[in-house]
Coordinates of N, CA and C in Angstrom, one line a residue:
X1 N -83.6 60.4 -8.4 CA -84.3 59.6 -9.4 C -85.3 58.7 -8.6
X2 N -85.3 58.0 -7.4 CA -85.4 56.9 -6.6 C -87.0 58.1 -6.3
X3 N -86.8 59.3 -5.5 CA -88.1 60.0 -5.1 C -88.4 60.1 -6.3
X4 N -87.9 60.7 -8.1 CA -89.0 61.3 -8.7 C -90.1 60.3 -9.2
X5 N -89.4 58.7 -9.2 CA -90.4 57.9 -9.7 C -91.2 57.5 -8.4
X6 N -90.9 57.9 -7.0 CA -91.9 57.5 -6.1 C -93.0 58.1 -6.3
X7 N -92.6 59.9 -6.3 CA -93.1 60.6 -6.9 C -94.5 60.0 -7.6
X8 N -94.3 60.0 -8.7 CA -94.9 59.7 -9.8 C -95.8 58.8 -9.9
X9 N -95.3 57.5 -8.9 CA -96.3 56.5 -8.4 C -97.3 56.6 -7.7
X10 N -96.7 57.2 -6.9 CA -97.6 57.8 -5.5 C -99.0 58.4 -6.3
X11 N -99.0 59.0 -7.2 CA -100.2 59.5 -8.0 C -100.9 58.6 -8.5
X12 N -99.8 57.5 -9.5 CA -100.9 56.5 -10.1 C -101.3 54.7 -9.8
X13 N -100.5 54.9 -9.0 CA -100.5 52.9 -8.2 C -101.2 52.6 -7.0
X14 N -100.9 51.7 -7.8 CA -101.6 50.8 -5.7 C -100.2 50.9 -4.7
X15 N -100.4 50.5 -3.5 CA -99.0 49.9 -2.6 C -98.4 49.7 -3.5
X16 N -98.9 48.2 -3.7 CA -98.1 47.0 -4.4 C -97.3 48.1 -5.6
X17 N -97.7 48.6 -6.6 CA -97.1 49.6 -7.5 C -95.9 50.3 -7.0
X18 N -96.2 51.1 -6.2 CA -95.2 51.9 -5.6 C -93.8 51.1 -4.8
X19 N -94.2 50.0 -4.5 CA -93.0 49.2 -4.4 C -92.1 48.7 -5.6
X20 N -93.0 47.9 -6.6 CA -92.3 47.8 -7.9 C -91.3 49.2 -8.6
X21 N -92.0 50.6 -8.2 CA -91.8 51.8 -9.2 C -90.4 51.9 -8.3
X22 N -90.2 51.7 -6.3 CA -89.0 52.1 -5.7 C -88.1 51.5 -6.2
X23 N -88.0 49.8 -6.9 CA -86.9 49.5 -7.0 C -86.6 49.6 -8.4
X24 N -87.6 50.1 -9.7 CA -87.1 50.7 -10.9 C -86.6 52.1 -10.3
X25 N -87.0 52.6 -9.7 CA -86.3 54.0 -9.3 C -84.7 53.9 -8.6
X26 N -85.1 52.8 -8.2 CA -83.6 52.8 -6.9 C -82.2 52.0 -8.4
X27 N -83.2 51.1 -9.3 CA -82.0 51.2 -10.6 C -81.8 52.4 -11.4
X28 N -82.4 52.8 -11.9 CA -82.1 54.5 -12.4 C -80.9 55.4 -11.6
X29 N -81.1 55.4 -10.2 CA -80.6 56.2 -9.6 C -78.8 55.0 -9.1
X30 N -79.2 53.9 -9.3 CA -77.6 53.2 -9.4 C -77.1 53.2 -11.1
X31 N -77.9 53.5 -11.8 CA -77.2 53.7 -13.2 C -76.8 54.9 -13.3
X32 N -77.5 56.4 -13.0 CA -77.0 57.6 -12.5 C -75.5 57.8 -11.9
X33 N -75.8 56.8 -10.8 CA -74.0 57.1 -10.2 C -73.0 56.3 -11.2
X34 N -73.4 55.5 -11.4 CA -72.8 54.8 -12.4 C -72.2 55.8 -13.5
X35 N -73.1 56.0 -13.8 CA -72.5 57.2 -15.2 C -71.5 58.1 -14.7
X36 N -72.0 58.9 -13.7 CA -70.9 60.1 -13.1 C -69.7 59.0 -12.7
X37 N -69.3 57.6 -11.9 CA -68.2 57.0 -11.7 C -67.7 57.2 -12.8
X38 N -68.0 56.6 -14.3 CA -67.5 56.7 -15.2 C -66.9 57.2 -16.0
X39 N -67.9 59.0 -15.7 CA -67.1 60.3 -16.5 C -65.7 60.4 -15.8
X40 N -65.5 59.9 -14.5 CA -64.5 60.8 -14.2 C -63.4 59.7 -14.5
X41 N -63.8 58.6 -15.2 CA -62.5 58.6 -16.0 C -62.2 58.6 -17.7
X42 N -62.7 59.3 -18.0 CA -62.6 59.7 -19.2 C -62.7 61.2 -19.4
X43 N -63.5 61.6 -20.5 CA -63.4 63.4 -20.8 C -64.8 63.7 -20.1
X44 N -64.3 64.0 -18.7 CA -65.9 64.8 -17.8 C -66.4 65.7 -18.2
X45 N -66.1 66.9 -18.8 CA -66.6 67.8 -18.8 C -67.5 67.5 -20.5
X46 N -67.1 66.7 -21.3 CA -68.0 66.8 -22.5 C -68.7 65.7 -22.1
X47 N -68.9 64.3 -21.1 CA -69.8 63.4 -20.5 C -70.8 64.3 -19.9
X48 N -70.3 65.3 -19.0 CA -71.3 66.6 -18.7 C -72.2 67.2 -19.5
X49 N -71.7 67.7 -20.2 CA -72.3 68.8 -21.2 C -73.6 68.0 -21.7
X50 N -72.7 66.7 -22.9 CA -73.6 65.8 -23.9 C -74.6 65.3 -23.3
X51 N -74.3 64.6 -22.1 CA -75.3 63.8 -21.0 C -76.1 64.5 -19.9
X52 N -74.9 64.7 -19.0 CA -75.3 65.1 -17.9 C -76.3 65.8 -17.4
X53 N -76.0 67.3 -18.2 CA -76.6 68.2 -18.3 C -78.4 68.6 -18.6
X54 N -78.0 67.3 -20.0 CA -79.1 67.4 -20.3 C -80.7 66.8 -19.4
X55 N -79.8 65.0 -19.2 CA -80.5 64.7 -17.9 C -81.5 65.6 -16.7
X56 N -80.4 66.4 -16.3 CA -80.6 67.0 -15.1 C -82.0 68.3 -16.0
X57 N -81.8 69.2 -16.7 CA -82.8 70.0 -17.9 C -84.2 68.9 -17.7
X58 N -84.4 67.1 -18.0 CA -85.1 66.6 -18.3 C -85.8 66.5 -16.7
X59 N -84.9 66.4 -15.8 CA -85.5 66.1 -14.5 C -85.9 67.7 -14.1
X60 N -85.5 68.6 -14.2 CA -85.8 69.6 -13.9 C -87.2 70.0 -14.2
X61 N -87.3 69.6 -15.3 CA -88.8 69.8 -16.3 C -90.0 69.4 -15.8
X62 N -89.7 68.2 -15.3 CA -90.5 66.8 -15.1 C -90.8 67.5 -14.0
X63 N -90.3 68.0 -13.2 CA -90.1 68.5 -11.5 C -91.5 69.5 -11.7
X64 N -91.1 70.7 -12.5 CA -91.7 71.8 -12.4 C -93.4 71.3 -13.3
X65 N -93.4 70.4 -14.1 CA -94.6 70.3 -14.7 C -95.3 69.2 -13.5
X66 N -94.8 68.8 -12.7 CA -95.0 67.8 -11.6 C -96.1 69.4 -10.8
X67 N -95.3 69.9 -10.3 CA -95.4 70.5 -9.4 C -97.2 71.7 -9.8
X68 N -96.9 72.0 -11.2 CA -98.0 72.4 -11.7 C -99.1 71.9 -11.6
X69 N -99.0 70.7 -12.0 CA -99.8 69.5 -11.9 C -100.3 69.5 -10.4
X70 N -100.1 69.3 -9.5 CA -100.0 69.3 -7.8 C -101.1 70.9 -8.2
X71 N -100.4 71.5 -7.7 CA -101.3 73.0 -7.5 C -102.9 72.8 -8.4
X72 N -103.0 72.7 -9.8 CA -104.0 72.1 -10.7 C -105.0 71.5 -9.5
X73 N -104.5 69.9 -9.0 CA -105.3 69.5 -8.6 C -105.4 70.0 -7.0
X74 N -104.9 70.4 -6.4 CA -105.3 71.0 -4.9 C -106.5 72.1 -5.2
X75 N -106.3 73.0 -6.0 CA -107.5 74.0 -6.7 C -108.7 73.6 -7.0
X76 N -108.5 72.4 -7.7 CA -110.3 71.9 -8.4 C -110.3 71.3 -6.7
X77 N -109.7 70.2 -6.2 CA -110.6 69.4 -5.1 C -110.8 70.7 -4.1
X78 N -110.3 71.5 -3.7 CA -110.1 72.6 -2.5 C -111.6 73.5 -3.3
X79 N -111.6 73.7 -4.5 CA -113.0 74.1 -5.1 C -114.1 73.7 -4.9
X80 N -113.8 71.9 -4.6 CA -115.0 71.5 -4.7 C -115.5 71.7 -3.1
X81 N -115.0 71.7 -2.1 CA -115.0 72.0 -0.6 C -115.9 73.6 -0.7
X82 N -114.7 74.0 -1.5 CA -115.4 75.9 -1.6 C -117.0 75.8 -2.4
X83 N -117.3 75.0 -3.0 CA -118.9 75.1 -3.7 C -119.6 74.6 -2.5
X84 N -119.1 73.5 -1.2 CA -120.3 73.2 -0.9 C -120.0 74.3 0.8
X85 N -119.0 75.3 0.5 CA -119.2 76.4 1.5 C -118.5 76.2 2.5
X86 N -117.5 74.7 3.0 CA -116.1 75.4 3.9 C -115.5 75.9 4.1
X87 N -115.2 76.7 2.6 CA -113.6 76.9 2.7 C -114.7 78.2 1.9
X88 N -113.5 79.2 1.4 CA -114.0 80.2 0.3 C -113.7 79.8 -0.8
X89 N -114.1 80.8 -1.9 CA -113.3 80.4 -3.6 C -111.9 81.0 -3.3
X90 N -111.7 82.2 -2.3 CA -110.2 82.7 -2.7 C -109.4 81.7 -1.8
X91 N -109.8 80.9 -0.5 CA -109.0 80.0 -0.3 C -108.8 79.2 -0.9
X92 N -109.5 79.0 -1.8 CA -108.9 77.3 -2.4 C -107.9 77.5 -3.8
X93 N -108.3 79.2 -4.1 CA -107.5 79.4 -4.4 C -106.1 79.6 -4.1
X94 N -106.2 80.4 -3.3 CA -104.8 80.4 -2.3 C -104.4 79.3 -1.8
X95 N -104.6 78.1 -1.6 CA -104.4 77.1 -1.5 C -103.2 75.9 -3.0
X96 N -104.2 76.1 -4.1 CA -103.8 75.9 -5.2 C -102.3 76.4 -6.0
X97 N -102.0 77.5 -5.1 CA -101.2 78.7 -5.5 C -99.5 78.9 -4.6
X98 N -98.6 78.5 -4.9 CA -97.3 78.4 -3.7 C -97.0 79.9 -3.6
X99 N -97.2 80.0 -4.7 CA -96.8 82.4 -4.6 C -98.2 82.8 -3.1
X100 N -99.7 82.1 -3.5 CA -99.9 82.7 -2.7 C -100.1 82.1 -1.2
X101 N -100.1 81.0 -1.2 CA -99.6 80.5 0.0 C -98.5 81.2 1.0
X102 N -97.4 81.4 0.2 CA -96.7 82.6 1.2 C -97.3 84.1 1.9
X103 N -98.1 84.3 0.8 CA -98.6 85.6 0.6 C -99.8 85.4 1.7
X104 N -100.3 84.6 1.9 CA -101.1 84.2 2.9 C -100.5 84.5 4.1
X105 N -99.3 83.6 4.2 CA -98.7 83.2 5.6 C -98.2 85.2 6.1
X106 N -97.4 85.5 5.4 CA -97.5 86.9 5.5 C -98.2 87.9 5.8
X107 N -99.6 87.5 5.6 CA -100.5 88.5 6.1 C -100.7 88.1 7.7
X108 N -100.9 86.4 7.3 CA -101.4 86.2 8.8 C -100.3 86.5 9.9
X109 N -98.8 86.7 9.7 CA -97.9 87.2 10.2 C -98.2 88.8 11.1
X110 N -99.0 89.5 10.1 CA -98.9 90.4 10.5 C -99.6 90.9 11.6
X111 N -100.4 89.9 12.1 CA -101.5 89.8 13.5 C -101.0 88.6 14.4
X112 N -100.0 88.0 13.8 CA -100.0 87.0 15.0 C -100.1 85.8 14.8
X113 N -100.8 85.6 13.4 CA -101.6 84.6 13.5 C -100.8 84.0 12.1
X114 N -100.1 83.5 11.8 CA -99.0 82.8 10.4 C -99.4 80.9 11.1
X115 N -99.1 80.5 12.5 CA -99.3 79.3 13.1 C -101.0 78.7 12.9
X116 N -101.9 79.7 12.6 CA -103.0 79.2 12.1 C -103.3 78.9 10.6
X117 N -102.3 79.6 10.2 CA -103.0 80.2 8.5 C -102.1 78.8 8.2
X118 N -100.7 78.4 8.6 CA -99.7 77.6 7.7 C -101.0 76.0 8.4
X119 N -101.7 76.0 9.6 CA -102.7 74.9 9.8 C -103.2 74.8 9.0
X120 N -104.0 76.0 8.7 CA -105.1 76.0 7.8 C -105.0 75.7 6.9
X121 N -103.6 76.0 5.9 CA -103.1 75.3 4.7 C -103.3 73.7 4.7
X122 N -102.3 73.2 5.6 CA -102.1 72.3 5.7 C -103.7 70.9 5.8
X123 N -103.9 71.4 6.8 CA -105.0 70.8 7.2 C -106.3 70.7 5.6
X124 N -106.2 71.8 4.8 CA -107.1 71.9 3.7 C -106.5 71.1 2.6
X125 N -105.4 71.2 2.8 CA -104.3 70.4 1.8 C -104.7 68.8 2.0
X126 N -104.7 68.6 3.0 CA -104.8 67.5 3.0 C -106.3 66.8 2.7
X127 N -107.2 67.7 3.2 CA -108.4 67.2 2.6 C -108.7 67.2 1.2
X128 N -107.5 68.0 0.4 CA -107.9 68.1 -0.8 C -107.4 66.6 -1.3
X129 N -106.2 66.1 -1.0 CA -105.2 64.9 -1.5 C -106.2 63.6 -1.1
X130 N -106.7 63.4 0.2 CA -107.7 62.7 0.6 C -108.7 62.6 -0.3
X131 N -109.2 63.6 -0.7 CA -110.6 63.6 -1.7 C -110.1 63.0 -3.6
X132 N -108.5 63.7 -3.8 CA -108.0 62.7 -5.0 C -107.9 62.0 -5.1
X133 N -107.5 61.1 -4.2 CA -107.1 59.4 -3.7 C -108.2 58.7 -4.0
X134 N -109.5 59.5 -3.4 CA -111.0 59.1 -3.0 C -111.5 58.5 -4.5
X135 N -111.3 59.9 -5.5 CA -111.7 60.3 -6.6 C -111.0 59.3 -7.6
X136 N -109.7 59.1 -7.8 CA -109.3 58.5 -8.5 C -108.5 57.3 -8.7
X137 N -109.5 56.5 -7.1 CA -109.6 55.0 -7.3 C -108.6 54.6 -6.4
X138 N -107.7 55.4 -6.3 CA -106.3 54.8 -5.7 C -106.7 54.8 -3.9
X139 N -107.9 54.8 -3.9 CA -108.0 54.5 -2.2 C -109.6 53.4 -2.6
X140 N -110.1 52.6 -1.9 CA -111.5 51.8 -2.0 C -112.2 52.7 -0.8
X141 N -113.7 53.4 -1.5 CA -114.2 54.4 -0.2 C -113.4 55.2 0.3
X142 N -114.0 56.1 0.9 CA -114.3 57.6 1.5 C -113.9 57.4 3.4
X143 N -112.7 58.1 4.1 CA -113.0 57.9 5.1 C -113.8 59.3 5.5
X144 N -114.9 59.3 5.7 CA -115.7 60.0 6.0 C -115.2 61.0 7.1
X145 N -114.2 59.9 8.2 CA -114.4 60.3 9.6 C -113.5 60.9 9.6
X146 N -112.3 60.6 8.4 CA -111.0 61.8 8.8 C -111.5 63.1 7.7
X147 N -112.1 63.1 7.0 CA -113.0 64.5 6.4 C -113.6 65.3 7.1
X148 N -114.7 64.7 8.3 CA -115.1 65.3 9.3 C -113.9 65.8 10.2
X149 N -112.9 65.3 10.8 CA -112.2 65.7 11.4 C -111.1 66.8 11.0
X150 N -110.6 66.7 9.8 CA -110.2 67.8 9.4 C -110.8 68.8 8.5
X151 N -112.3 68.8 8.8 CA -113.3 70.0 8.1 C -113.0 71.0 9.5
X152 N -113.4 70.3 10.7 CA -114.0 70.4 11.7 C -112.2 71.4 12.3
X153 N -111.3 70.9 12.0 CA -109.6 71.8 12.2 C -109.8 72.9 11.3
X154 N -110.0 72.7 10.2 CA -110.1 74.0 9.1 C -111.1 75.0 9.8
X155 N -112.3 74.4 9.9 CA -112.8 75.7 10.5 C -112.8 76.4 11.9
X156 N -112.3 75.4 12.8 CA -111.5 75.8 14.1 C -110.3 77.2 13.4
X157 N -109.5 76.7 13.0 CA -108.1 77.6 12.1 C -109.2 79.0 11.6
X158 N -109.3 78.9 10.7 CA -110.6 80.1 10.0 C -111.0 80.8 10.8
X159 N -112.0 80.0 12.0 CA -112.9 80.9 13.4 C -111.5 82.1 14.1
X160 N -110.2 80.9 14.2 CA -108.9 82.3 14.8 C -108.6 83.3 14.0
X161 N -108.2 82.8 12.3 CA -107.6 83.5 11.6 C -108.8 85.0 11.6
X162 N -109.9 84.3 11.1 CA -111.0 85.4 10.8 C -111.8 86.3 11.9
X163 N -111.4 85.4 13.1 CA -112.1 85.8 14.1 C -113.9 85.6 14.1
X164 N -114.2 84.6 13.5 CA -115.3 83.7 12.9 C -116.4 84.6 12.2
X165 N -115.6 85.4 11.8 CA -116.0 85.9 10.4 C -115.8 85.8 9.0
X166 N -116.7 85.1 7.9 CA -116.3 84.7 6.9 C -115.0 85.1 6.1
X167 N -114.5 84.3 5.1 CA -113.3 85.1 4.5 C -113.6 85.7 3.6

């Protein structure tokens, strides 16, 4: 409970925010145990069913539409990299994508090369999250200089993967 609402903050707050959201999260997750101390003294298995269960269905949801959401935005900002010509469209695609992310690392497995491609992820990933932060207020300004620095890894990564030929 305590991560899904850090979770959740981490997207829309300031600091200051994300401290407030840990200790509504850190009460959730002490009412949580709370509840399961409780079933087990009375009828657990229908405290399960009625409650429990459903709880966990609600968190589960929240997880997976979370997670959608994530990929969404790694695609548009990793696009916007791909329009001005770092990256390709099918990287940022593949980037956007956890099916193809593996699918990625698999190929580059098959030369040798999986320790550049999972960089290369990484390193684009994070320019993408950088650039949302950037975009949607939750940072003041652009650090320019860690952009440059991890343009400048992505295409180091790319030059091995591709053998510095386009993708």
């Amino acid at each position: 409970f305590t991560g899904l609402i850090l979770g959740l903050a981490s997207r829309h707050y300031s600091k200051g925010g994300s401290v407030l959201a840990f200790f509504m999260g850190l009460l959730g997750a002490i009412g949580l145990h709370a509840l399961w101390n409780y079933s087990s003294e009375g009828d657990f298995f229908a405290l399960y069913v009625i409650l429990q269960l459903p709880i966990l269905a609600i968190f589960v949801g929240i997880m997976v539409y979370l997670r959608a959401q994530e990929s969404r935005m790694i695609r548009r900002r990793a696009g916007e990299y791909a329009s001005a010509g770092w990256i390709s469209p099918s990287e940022a695609h593949m980037l956007g994508s956890f099916r193809e992310r593996s699918r990625a690392r698999l190929w580059a497995r098959g030369f040798g090369a999986e320790p550049a491609m999972k960089l290369l992820q990484k390193d684009a990933t994070r320019l993408a999250y950088n650039r949302e932060r950037a975009a949607s207020g939750r940072v003041h300004g652009f650090d320019y200089a860690e952009q440059t620095r991890l343009l400048e890894r992505v295409t180091a990564h790319r030059a091995h993967l591709y053998g510095g030929f386009p993708a």
